[in-house]
Coordinates of C-alpha atoms in Angstrom, one line a residue:
Chain A
M619 CA 35.0 4.8 0.8
E620 CA 33.3 2.0 2.6
K621 CA 30.3 0.6 0.6
K622 CA 27.0 1.2 2.4
L623 CA 24.1 -0.8 1.0
I624 CA 20.4 0.1 1.7
L625 CA 17.5 -2.2 0.9
A626 CA 14.6 0.1 0.0
I627 CA 10.9 -0.6 -0.3
E628 CA 8.2 1.5 -1.9
S629 CA 4.4 0.8 -2.0
S630 CA 2.8 4.2 -1.8
C631 CA 0.4 3.8 -4.7
D632 CA 0.1 1.1 -7.4
E633 CA 3.7 -0.1 -7.7
T634 CA 5.3 -2.6 -5.4
S635 CA 9.0 -2.0 -5.6
A636 CA 12.2 -3.0 -3.8
A637 CA 15.8 -2.0 -4.6
V638 CA 19.3 -2.3 -3.3
I639 CA 21.3 0.9 -3.5
E640 CA 25.0 1.5 -2.9
N641 CA 26.1 4.7 -1.2
G642 CA 22.9 6.5 -2.3
N643 CA 23.9 6.7 -5.9
K644 CA 24.4 3.3 -7.4
I645 CA 21.6 0.9 -8.3
L646 CA 22.4 -2.8 -7.6
S647 CA 18.8 -3.7 -8.2
N648 CA 15.5 -2.0 -8.7
I649 CA 12.5 -4.3 -9.1
V650 CA 9.1 -2.7 -9.9
A651 CA 5.8 -4.6 -10.1
S652 CA 3.1 -2.4 -11.6
Q653 CA -0.6 -2.9 -11.0
I654 CA -1.6 -0.6 -13.7
K655 CA -3.3 -3.4 -15.7
S656 CA -5.6 -4.1 -12.8
H657 CA -6.5 -0.4 -12.1
M658 CA -7.1 0.2 -15.8
R659 CA -10.3 -1.8 -15.4
F660 CA -11.6 0.9 -13.0
G661 CA -10.3 4.0 -14.8
G662 CA -8.1 4.9 -11.8
V663 CA -6.3 3.5 -8.8
V664 CA -8.7 1.8 -6.4
P665 CA -7.0 1.9 -2.9
E666 CA -8.4 -1.4 -1.5
I667 CA -7.4 -3.2 -4.7
A668 CA -3.9 -1.6 -4.6
S669 CA -3.4 -2.8 -1.0
R670 CA -4.4 -6.3 -1.9
H671 CA -2.0 -6.5 -4.8
H672 CA 0.8 -5.2 -2.6
V673 CA 0.4 -8.1 -0.1
E674 CA 0.5 -10.6 -3.0
Q675 CA 3.8 -9.1 -4.3
V676 CA 5.8 -7.8 -1.4
T677 CA 8.0 -10.7 -0.4
Q678 CA 8.6 -11.9 -4.0
I679 CA 9.7 -8.4 -5.1
I680 CA 12.1 -8.0 -2.1
E681 CA 13.5 -11.5 -2.8
E682 CA 14.1 -10.6 -6.4
A683 CA 15.8 -7.3 -5.4
M684 CA 18.1 -9.1 -3.0
E685 CA 18.9 -11.9 -5.5
T686 CA 19.5 -9.5 -8.4
A687 CA 21.8 -7.4 -6.3
E688 CA 23.5 -10.6 -5.2
V689 CA 23.7 -9.4 -1.6
D690 CA 22.8 -10.9 1.8
Y691 CA 21.4 -9.3 4.9
E692 CA 24.9 -9.1 6.5
D693 CA 25.9 -6.8 3.6
L694 CA 23.1 -4.3 4.4
A695 CA 23.6 -1.1 6.4
A696 CA 19.8 -0.3 6.7
V697 CA 16.3 -1.0 5.5
A698 CA 14.5 2.1 4.1
V699 CA 10.8 2.5 3.3
T700 CA 8.4 5.0 2.0
Q701 CA 6.4 6.4 5.0
G702 CA 4.2 8.8 2.9
P703 CA 2.6 10.6 1.3
G704 CA 0.4 8.0 -0.5
L705 CA -2.5 5.7 0.0
V706 CA -2.5 4.6 3.6
G707 CA -3.5 1.0 3.0
A708 CA -0.8 0.7 0.3
L709 CA 1.9 2.4 2.4
L710 CA 1.2 0.0 5.3
I711 CA 2.3 -3.0 3.4
G712 CA 5.8 -1.6 2.7
V713 CA 6.1 -0.1 6.2
N714 CA 5.2 -3.4 7.9
A715 CA 7.4 -5.5 5.6
A716 CA 10.3 -3.1 6.2
K717 CA 9.8 -3.2 10.0
A718 CA 9.8 -7.0 9.9
L719 CA 13.0 -7.1 7.9
A720 CA 14.8 -4.6 10.1
Y721 CA 13.7 -6.4 13.2
A722 CA 14.6 -9.9 11.9
H723 CA 18.1 -8.8 10.9
H724 CA 18.8 -6.2 13.5
L725 CA 19.2 -3.5 10.9
P726 CA 18.4 0.2 11.3
L727 CA 15.1 1.4 9.8
I728 CA 14.9 4.6 7.8
A729 CA 11.6 6.3 7.0
V730 CA 11.6 8.2 3.6
N731 CA 9.3 10.8 2.2
H732 CA 8.1 9.7 -1.2
M733 CA 8.5 13.2 -2.6
A734 CA 12.0 13.4 -1.4
G735 CA 12.5 10.1 -3.1
H736 CA 11.4 11.5 -6.4
I737 CA 13.9 14.4 -6.0
Y738 CA 16.8 12.0 -5.0
A739 CA 16.1 9.8 -8.0
N740 CA 18.4 12.4 -9.7
Q741 CA 21.3 11.4 -7.4
L742 CA 21.3 8.0 -9.2
V743 CA 22.1 10.0 -12.4
E744 CA 24.3 12.9 -11.2
P745 CA 25.7 13.9 -7.8
M746 CA 23.3 16.5 -6.3
K747 CA 24.9 20.0 -5.9
F748 CA 23.4 22.4 -3.5
P749 CA 21.7 24.8 -3.4
L750 CA 19.3 23.4 -6.0
L751 CA 15.8 23.7 -7.2
A752 CA 13.5 20.7 -8.1
L753 CA 10.3 20.7 -10.1
V754 CA 8.3 17.7 -8.8
V755 CA 5.4 16.8 -11.0
S756 CA 3.2 13.7 -10.6
G757 CA -0.4 12.5 -10.4
G758 CA -0.6 13.9 -6.9
H759 CA 1.9 16.7 -6.8
T760 CA 3.1 19.8 -8.6
E761 CA 5.8 21.5 -6.5
L762 CA 8.9 23.6 -6.8
V763 CA 11.2 22.6 -4.0
Y764 CA 14.3 24.6 -3.1
M765 CA 17.0 22.7 -1.3
E766 CA 19.7 24.8 0.4
E767 CA 21.5 21.7 1.4
D768 CA 21.1 17.9 1.7
G769 CA 18.0 17.0 3.6
S770 CA 16.5 20.5 3.6
F771 CA 13.3 21.2 1.7
E772 CA 11.5 24.5 1.1
I773 CA 8.4 24.5 -1.0
V774 CA 8.6 27.7 -3.0
G775 CA 5.7 27.0 -5.3
E776 CA 2.9 24.5 -5.6
T777 CA -0.4 23.8 -7.3
R778 CA -3.5 25.5 -5.8
D779 CA -5.8 22.8 -7.2
D780 CA -5.1 19.8 -9.4
A781 CA -1.7 18.3 -9.9
A782 CA -0.4 18.4 -13.4
G783 CA -0.6 14.6 -13.7
E784 CA -4.2 14.7 -12.4
A785 CA -5.1 17.1 -15.2
Y786 CA -3.6 14.7 -17.7
D787 CA -5.7 11.8 -16.4
K788 CA -8.9 13.8 -16.6
V789 CA -8.2 15.1 -20.1
G790 CA -7.3 11.6 -21.1
R791 CA -10.7 10.4 -20.0
V792 CA -12.4 13.2 -22.0
L793 CA -10.5 12.1 -25.0
G794 CA -11.6 8.5 -24.4
L795 CA -8.1 7.2 -23.7
T796 CA -7.5 4.3 -21.4
Y797 CA -6.2 5.2 -18.0
P798 CA -3.6 6.5 -17.4
G799 CA -3.8 8.8 -20.4
G800 CA -0.6 10.9 -19.8
K801 CA 1.7 8.9 -22.1
K802 CA -0.8 8.8 -24.9
I803 CA -1.5 12.5 -24.7
D804 CA 2.2 13.2 -24.9
E805 CA 2.5 11.1 -28.0
M806 CA -0.6 12.7 -29.6
A807 CA 0.7 16.2 -28.7
H808 CA 3.8 15.6 -30.8
K809 CA 1.6 15.0 -33.9
G810 CA -0.7 17.9 -33.3
Q811 CA -0.6 21.7 -33.3
D812 CA -1.4 24.2 -30.5
V813 CA -4.4 25.7 -32.3
Y814 CA -6.9 26.0 -29.5
G815 CA -5.0 28.5 -27.3
F816 CA -6.0 27.2 -23.9
P817 CA -5.4 29.6 -21.0
R818 CA -2.0 29.7 -19.3
A819 CA -3.0 30.0 -15.6
M820 CA -1.2 32.3 -13.2
L821 CA 1.6 33.0 -15.6
K822 CA 1.4 36.8 -14.9
E823 CA 1.3 36.4 -11.1
D824 CA 4.2 37.2 -8.9
N825 CA 4.6 33.8 -7.3
Y826 CA 5.7 30.3 -8.3
D827 CA 2.3 28.6 -7.7
F828 CA 0.4 26.7 -10.3
S829 CA -3.2 26.0 -11.2
F830 CA -4.5 23.4 -13.6
S831 CA -8.2 23.2 -12.9
G832 CA -9.1 26.2 -15.2
L833 CA -7.2 24.6 -18.0
K834 CA -9.0 21.3 -17.4
S835 CA -12.4 23.1 -17.5
A836 CA -11.5 25.1 -20.6
F837 CA -10.6 21.8 -22.3
I838 CA -13.8 20.0 -21.2
N839 CA -15.9 23.0 -22.4
K840 CA -14.2 23.1 -25.7
V841 CA -14.9 19.4 -26.3
H842 CA -18.5 19.6 -25.1
N843 CA -19.4 22.8 -27.1
A844 CA -18.0 21.2 -30.2
E845 CA -20.0 18.0 -29.6
Q846 CA -23.2 20.1 -29.2
K847 CA -22.6 22.0 -32.4
G848 CA -21.7 18.8 -34.1
E849 CA -18.2 20.1 -34.9
Q850 CA -15.2 17.8 -35.3
L851 CA -12.1 18.7 -33.3
D852 CA -8.8 17.1 -34.0
P853 CA -7.8 15.0 -31.0
E854 CA -4.1 15.5 -31.7
D855 CA -4.5 19.2 -31.9
L856 CA -6.5 19.1 -28.7
A857 CA -3.7 17.1 -27.0
A858 CA -1.1 19.4 -28.4
S859 CA -2.9 22.5 -27.2
F860 CA -3.5 21.1 -23.7
Q861 CA 0.1 20.0 -23.4
A862 CA 1.4 23.3 -24.7
S863 CA -0.4 25.1 -21.9
V864 CA 0.8 22.7 -19.1
V865 CA 4.4 22.7 -20.3
E866 CA 4.6 26.5 -20.8
V867 CA 3.3 27.2 -17.3
L868 CA 5.6 24.6 -15.7
V869 CA 8.7 25.7 -17.6
T870 CA 8.1 29.4 -17.3
K871 CA 7.5 29.3 -13.6
T872 CA 10.3 26.9 -13.0
V873 CA 12.9 29.0 -14.9
Q874 CA 11.6 32.1 -13.2
A875 CA 12.2 30.5 -9.8
A876 CA 15.6 29.2 -10.9
K877 CA 16.6 32.7 -11.8
E878 CA 15.6 34.1 -8.5
H879 CA 17.4 31.5 -6.3
P880 CA 21.2 31.0 -6.1
I881 CA 21.2 27.5 -7.5
K882 CA 23.8 25.2 -9.0
Q883 CA 21.3 22.6 -10.3
L884 CA 17.8 22.3 -11.5
L885 CA 16.2 18.8 -11.1
L886 CA 13.1 17.4 -12.7
A887 CA 11.3 14.7 -10.8
G888 CA 8.1 12.7 -10.5
G889 CA 6.0 10.6 -12.9
V890 CA 5.2 13.6 -15.2
A891 CA 9.0 14.0 -15.6
A892 CA 8.6 11.2 -18.2
N893 CA 6.7 13.6 -20.4
K894 CA 8.7 14.2 -23.6
G895 CA 7.2 17.6 -24.2
L896 CA 8.2 18.8 -20.7
R897 CA 11.7 17.4 -20.9
E898 CA 12.4 18.9 -24.3
A899 CA 11.0 22.4 -23.4
L900 CA 12.8 22.5 -20.1
K901 CA 16.1 21.5 -21.8
E902 CA 15.7 24.1 -24.5
T903 CA 14.7 27.0 -22.2
M904 CA 17.3 26.3 -19.6
A905 CA 20.1 26.1 -22.3
K906 CA 18.9 29.5 -23.6
E907 CA 18.2 31.3 -20.3
L908 CA 20.4 29.7 -17.6
P909 CA 23.2 27.9 -19.4
D910 CA 25.3 27.9 -16.2
V911 CA 22.8 25.9 -14.2
E912 CA 23.1 22.2 -14.6
L913 CA 19.8 20.6 -15.6
V914 CA 19.3 17.0 -14.5
I915 CA 16.5 14.9 -15.8
P916 CA 16.2 11.3 -14.7
P917 CA 15.8 8.4 -17.2
L918 CA 12.3 7.3 -17.8
S919 CA 12.8 4.2 -15.5
L920 CA 13.4 6.5 -12.5
C921 CA 10.5 8.9 -13.2
G922 CA 7.6 6.7 -12.1
D923 CA 7.4 5.3 -8.5
N924 CA 10.4 3.0 -7.7
A925 CA 12.3 1.9 -4.7
A926 CA 15.7 2.9 -6.0
M927 CA 14.8 6.6 -5.4
I928 CA 13.8 5.7 -1.9
G929 CA 17.2 4.1 -1.3
A930 CA 18.9 7.1 -2.7
A931 CA 17.0 9.5 -0.5
A932 CA 17.6 7.3 2.6
F933 CA 21.4 7.6 2.3
S934 CA 21.7 11.0 4.0
A935 CA 19.5 9.8 6.9
L936 CA 21.9 6.8 7.2
D937 CA 24.8 9.2 7.3
K938 CA 23.2 11.3 10.0
Q939 CA 22.0 8.2 11.8
E940 CA 18.4 9.3 11.7
F941 CA 16.6 6.1 12.3
A942 CA 13.0 5.2 12.8
A943 CA 11.7 3.0 15.6
L944 CA 9.7 -0.2 15.3
D945 CA 6.5 1.8 16.0
L946 CA 6.9 3.5 12.6
N947 CA 3.5 4.1 11.0
A948 CA 2.4 5.1 7.5
K949 CA 1.6 8.8 7.1
P950 CA -0.6 9.3 4.0
G951 CA -0.4 13.1 4.3
L952 CA 3.3 13.4 5.1
L953 CA 4.7 16.7 4.0
L954 CA 8.3 17.4 2.8
Chain B
M966 CA 8.3 -26.6 17.7
K967 CA 8.7 -22.9 18.8
V968 CA 5.9 -20.8 17.5
L969 CA 5.1 -17.1 17.3
A970 CA 1.4 -16.4 16.7
M971 CA -0.3 -13.1 15.9
D972 CA -3.8 -11.9 15.4
T973 CA -4.6 -8.4 14.3
S974 CA -7.8 -9.2 12.4
N975 CA -10.1 -7.0 14.5
Q976 CA -9.8 -4.5 17.4
A977 CA -8.1 -6.9 19.7
M978 CA -4.4 -7.5 19.1
S979 CA -2.9 -10.7 20.4
I980 CA 0.5 -12.3 20.1
A981 CA 1.9 -15.4 21.7
V982 CA 4.9 -17.5 21.9
L983 CA 4.5 -21.3 22.3
E984 CA 6.7 -24.3 22.6
N985 CA 4.7 -27.2 21.3
K986 CA 1.5 -27.3 23.4
R987 CA 2.9 -25.1 26.1
V988 CA 2.1 -21.4 26.0
I989 CA 5.2 -19.5 27.1
G990 CA 3.9 -15.9 26.8
E991 CA 0.9 -14.0 25.5
W992 CA 0.1 -10.3 25.0
T993 CA -3.5 -9.3 24.3
T994 CA -5.0 -5.9 24.2
N995 CA -8.5 -4.9 23.3
I996 CA -8.3 -1.1 22.6
K997 CA -9.0 1.1 19.7
R998 CA -5.4 1.8 18.7
N999 CA -3.3 1.3 15.6
H1000 CA -2.0 -2.2 15.0
S1001 CA 0.6 -1.0 12.6
E1002 CA 2.3 1.1 15.3
R1003 CA 2.0 -1.5 18.0
L1004 CA 2.5 -5.0 16.5
M1005 CA 6.2 -5.0 15.9
P1006 CA 7.2 -3.4 19.2
A1007 CA 4.9 -5.9 21.0
I1008 CA 6.5 -8.9 19.2
D1009 CA 9.9 -7.5 20.1
A1010 CA 8.9 -6.9 23.8
L1011 CA 7.3 -10.4 24.2
L1012 CA 10.1 -12.3 22.6
K1013 CA 12.6 -10.4 24.9
E1014 CA 10.4 -11.1 27.9
V1015 CA 10.4 -14.8 27.3
N1016 CA 14.1 -14.9 26.4
E1017 CA 13.6 -15.9 22.8
S1018 CA 14.9 -14.4 19.6
P1019 CA 13.3 -14.5 16.2
E1020 CA 16.0 -16.8 14.9
Q1021 CA 15.0 -19.5 17.4
L1022 CA 11.5 -19.7 16.1
D1023 CA 10.3 -22.6 13.9
R1024 CA 7.0 -21.4 12.7
I1025 CA 5.0 -18.1 12.4
V1026 CA 1.2 -18.5 12.7
V1027 CA -1.1 -15.7 11.7
A1028 CA -4.9 -15.2 11.8
K1029 CA -5.6 -15.0 8.1
G1030 CA -9.1 -13.6 8.2
P1031 CA -11.8 -12.6 7.9
G1032 CA -11.8 -9.3 9.7
S1033 CA -10.8 -5.7 9.1
Y1034 CA -9.0 -5.6 5.7
T1035 CA -6.3 -3.2 7.0
G1036 CA -5.8 -5.2 10.2
L1037 CA -5.5 -8.5 8.3
R1038 CA -2.9 -7.0 6.0
I1039 CA -0.8 -5.7 8.9
G1040 CA -0.7 -9.1 10.5
V1041 CA -0.2 -11.1 7.3
T1042 CA 2.4 -8.8 5.9
T1043 CA 4.4 -8.9 9.2
A1044 CA 4.0 -12.7 9.5
K1045 CA 4.9 -13.5 5.9
T1046 CA 7.8 -11.2 5.8
L1047 CA 9.2 -12.6 9.1
A1048 CA 8.7 -16.2 7.9
W1049 CA 10.2 -15.6 4.5
T1050 CA 13.2 -13.5 5.6
L1051 CA 14.1 -15.9 8.5
G1052 CA 13.4 -19.0 6.5
K1053 CA 10.7 -20.2 8.9
E1054 CA 7.4 -22.0 8.3
L1055 CA 4.3 -19.9 7.9
A1056 CA 0.8 -21.2 8.8
G1057 CA -2.5 -19.4 8.6
V1058 CA -5.6 -20.0 10.7
S1059 CA -9.1 -18.7 10.2
S1060 CA -9.7 -15.8 12.6
L1061 CA -13.2 -17.3 13.2
E1062 CA -11.8 -20.7 14.0
T1063 CA -9.5 -19.1 16.5
L1064 CA -12.5 -17.5 18.2
A1065 CA -14.6 -20.7 18.0
A1066 CA -11.8 -22.7 19.7
N1067 CA -12.2 -20.6 22.8
C1068 CA -15.5 -22.4 23.5
V1069 CA -13.8 -25.5 24.7
G1070 CA -16.0 -27.9 26.7
T1071 CA -19.2 -27.4 24.9
R1072 CA -20.7 -29.9 22.4
A1073 CA -23.1 -27.3 21.0
F1074 CA -22.6 -25.7 17.6
I1075 CA -20.2 -22.8 17.9
V1076 CA -21.0 -19.7 15.9
P1077 CA -18.1 -17.3 15.9
L1078 CA -18.9 -13.9 14.5
F1079 CA -17.5 -10.4 13.7
D1080 CA -19.6 -7.4 12.7
A1081 CA -19.2 -6.6 9.0
R1082 CA -21.6 -3.6 9.1
R1083 CA -25.0 -3.0 7.6
G1084 CA -26.4 -6.0 9.3
N1085 CA -23.8 -8.3 7.8
I1086 CA -21.4 -10.6 9.7
Y1087 CA -18.4 -12.7 9.1
T1088 CA -19.2 -16.0 10.6
G1089 CA -18.9 -19.8 10.4
L1090 CA -20.0 -23.0 12.1
Y1091 CA -17.7 -25.1 14.3
Q1092 CA -18.1 -27.9 16.8
Y1093 CA -15.9 -29.9 19.2
D1094 CA -16.2 -33.6 18.4
E1095 CA -16.1 -36.5 20.9
Q1096 CA -12.3 -36.6 20.8
G1097 CA -12.2 -32.9 21.7
Q1098 CA -11.1 -31.9 18.2
L1099 CA -12.5 -28.7 16.8
Q1100 CA -14.3 -29.4 13.5
Q1101 CA -15.4 -27.0 10.9
I1102 CA -19.1 -27.7 10.0
E1103 CA -19.7 -24.8 7.5
E1104 CA -17.3 -22.7 5.5
D1105 CA -16.5 -19.2 6.9
T1106 CA -18.7 -16.7 5.2
H1107 CA -19.8 -13.1 4.8
I1108 CA -23.6 -13.0 5.1
S1109 CA -26.5 -11.0 6.7
A1110 CA -27.0 -12.0 10.3
E1111 CA -30.6 -12.7 9.6
Q1112 CA -30.0 -15.0 6.7
W1113 CA -27.4 -16.9 8.8
A1114 CA -29.7 -17.3 11.7
E1115 CA -32.5 -18.5 9.4
Y1116 CA -30.1 -21.0 7.8
L1117 CA -28.9 -22.3 11.2
S1118 CA -32.5 -22.7 12.4
R1119 CA -32.9 -25.6 10.0
K1120 CA -30.3 -27.6 12.0
E1121 CA -31.1 -29.4 15.2
G1122 CA -29.2 -28.7 18.4
Q1123 CA -27.9 -25.9 20.6
F1124 CA -25.9 -22.9 19.4
V1125 CA -23.4 -20.7 21.2
L1126 CA -22.4 -17.4 19.7
V1127 CA -18.9 -16.1 20.4
G1128 CA -17.1 -12.9 19.6
E1129 CA -16.9 -9.3 20.8
D1130 CA -19.9 -8.3 18.6
V1131 CA -22.3 -11.0 19.8
E1132 CA -24.3 -8.6 22.0
Q1133 CA -25.3 -6.7 18.8
Y1134 CA -26.7 -9.7 17.1
L1135 CA -28.0 -11.9 19.8
E1136 CA -31.6 -10.7 19.3
T1137 CA -31.5 -11.5 15.6
F1138 CA -30.4 -15.1 16.3
R1139 CA -33.0 -15.4 19.1
Q1140 CA -35.8 -14.6 16.6
Y1141 CA -34.9 -17.8 14.6
L1142 CA -33.3 -20.0 17.2
Q1143 CA -35.2 -19.0 20.4
E1144 CA -33.8 -20.7 23.5
R1145 CA -31.6 -22.9 21.4
V1146 CA -29.0 -20.1 21.2
T1147 CA -26.9 -18.5 23.9
A1148 CA -24.0 -16.2 24.1
A1149 CA -20.6 -17.6 25.2
P1150 CA -19.3 -16.5 28.6
S1151 CA -17.6 -13.1 28.5
Q1152 CA -14.0 -14.5 28.9
Q1153 CA -14.4 -16.4 25.6
H1154 CA -15.2 -13.4 23.4
L1155 CA -11.6 -12.2 22.8
P1156 CA -9.4 -13.9 20.2
R1157 CA -6.2 -15.3 21.9
A1158 CA -3.0 -15.8 20.0
S1159 CA -2.2 -18.7 22.4
V1160 CA -5.2 -20.5 21.0
L1161 CA -4.2 -19.5 17.5
G1162 CA -0.7 -20.8 18.1
L1163 CA -2.1 -24.2 19.2
L1164 CA -4.3 -24.5 16.1
G1165 CA -1.6 -23.3 13.8
Q1166 CA 0.7 -26.2 14.8
E1167 CA -1.8 -28.6 13.2
K1168 CA -2.0 -26.8 9.9
A1169 CA 0.1 -27.4 6.8
A1170 CA 2.8 -24.9 6.1
E1171 CA 1.8 -22.3 3.4
D1172 CA 3.7 -21.1 0.4
V1173 CA 5.0 -17.8 1.9
H1174 CA 5.2 -15.6 -1.2
T1175 CA 1.7 -16.3 -2.4
F1176 CA 0.0 -16.3 1.1
I1177 CA -2.7 -13.6 1.3
P1178 CA -5.5 -12.9 3.8
D1179 CA -8.8 -14.6 3.4
Y1180 CA -10.9 -11.5 3.1
L1181 CA -14.0 -13.5 2.2
K1182 CA -15.2 -10.6 0.2
L1183 CA -14.0 -8.9 -3.0
A1184 CA -13.2 -5.2 -3.0
E1185 CA -16.4 -3.4 -4.0
A1186 CA -15.0 -2.1 -7.3
E1187 CA -13.8 -5.6 -8.1
E1188 CA -17.1 -7.1 -7.4
N1189 CA -18.9 -4.6 -9.6
W1190 CA -16.4 -5.0 -12.4
R1191 CA -16.7 -8.8 -12.4
K1192 CA -20.5 -8.6 -12.6
A1193 CA -20.2 -6.3 -15.6
H1194 CA -17.4 -8.4 -17.2
P1195 CA -18.2 -12.0 -16.4
N1196 CA -15.8 -13.6 -18.8
E1197 CA -12.9 -11.2 -18.8
L1198 CA -11.0 -12.0 -15.7
E1199 CA -7.3 -12.4 -16.4
D1200 CA -4.6 -14.3 -14.5
A1201 CA -2.1 -11.6 -14.0
Y1202 CA -2.9 -8.1 -13.2
V1203 CA 0.5 -7.2 -11.8
E1204 CA 3.4 -7.1 -14.1
K1205 CA 7.1 -6.4 -13.6
I1206 CA 8.2 -3.3 -15.5

């Protein structure tokens, strides 16, 4: 098979990233510059500051991706970029850089949905086998996506309020952890016990939707009530109890949906896919309940935002010659 | 020297192609529409129209601010990416200087301005010298219109205000400068990439990777954080992971 290389760019939130991907499944380079240290100062991502950092980084990161991959523009088949969803000012940097590159080198331009990117990160690990189901969990999304075939997305379940990652951030703040608190909560959860019995939302309902705002409120109330009474709560037990609720709901609903769809693969995707508790519980439950369905979990390096996944997702568009024009714009609310 | 110049720092979008001092083509619109959608197609169309290709250019010139943050980033990102990837020189010119340069033929002080909301403006002070060279008299700044007018009133001489938002602030300046201030003629209020391209040929080439817009203002969150943490600013807030 002829090698087809895609230069991919991602700038939807607080990471500037560029990657060169071969045939949608092999990483030749994947450079990620994280702004997290900057946004930690504010307890969350500040859109204007994210946009400013992207302009500072964008050409250096693309240069490093090209140099690391040891390729030249003549070797490329296309330039791909995240069009949305994300922060509009941040997306615009990637979109305009990608358009300039495509124009300057007469290359086709491919617009990629960021959420599709997270799902296709798995293609860098294992070939995707359709039909499949993907659980996409991040700071902005919690979705169960059914893919009948390459390029087709059906959202069969989603959060009705907060995304799972958002709940982690808020709970992290209540626990006094530095932003973003997700990783630390995961670590603490492994040392504590689920003793506080937080609610498992929507578990009994006959759908695949999620809700995390009730859990968040229950958590905050627990902590505030204890403070008022002068009681000491164990932070590790709190983390463990919170995480147990999130993981149980995610895993139960996902496995339920997996049983009710004719799937060959179950994929985990998105920033929260880095959560050890979630990875372990999903592995264990799937092995027990659906041993014939292949479970694919991306390595930690491909869970957070990165351009490699955008290059992976762009490959099917290249195959189908679905190209964007030079008037491509960022779409902050882009749907799958 | 073949130059492609672009200005997307405010509502107007202007691009031009020049060969040395000669303007070969220019495209200027002054409508409320998205620069991100329109800039690259406009560059493509203009270069085709004048029979040039991006490879033939020697230098990319961009209006580097101040102006709309998003608009600036669209122009600067496009310009720096083109310059870097094509191996061309990159030069940045103040968006205010570009506007001031429109007022050719006057020896008065030129006060270019853009509305920055809540009574504030982005502005500066320029003047054409005896040789017809545009000189910067005061640094570009973000300031309340009233304060700027008051500050200028301590200088002697005539002032001419230029920019699309002049109408809105003329009264304020009149209060301090009376008949010493006038608005430039209508045809001078729009920034022109042809003018930008001429100015940009005189500027030193920039380091492309580190080139960023001159916002003249910190993001609000950054400003507040720095006030609260005066000695904690670090060099590198972005790290490769």
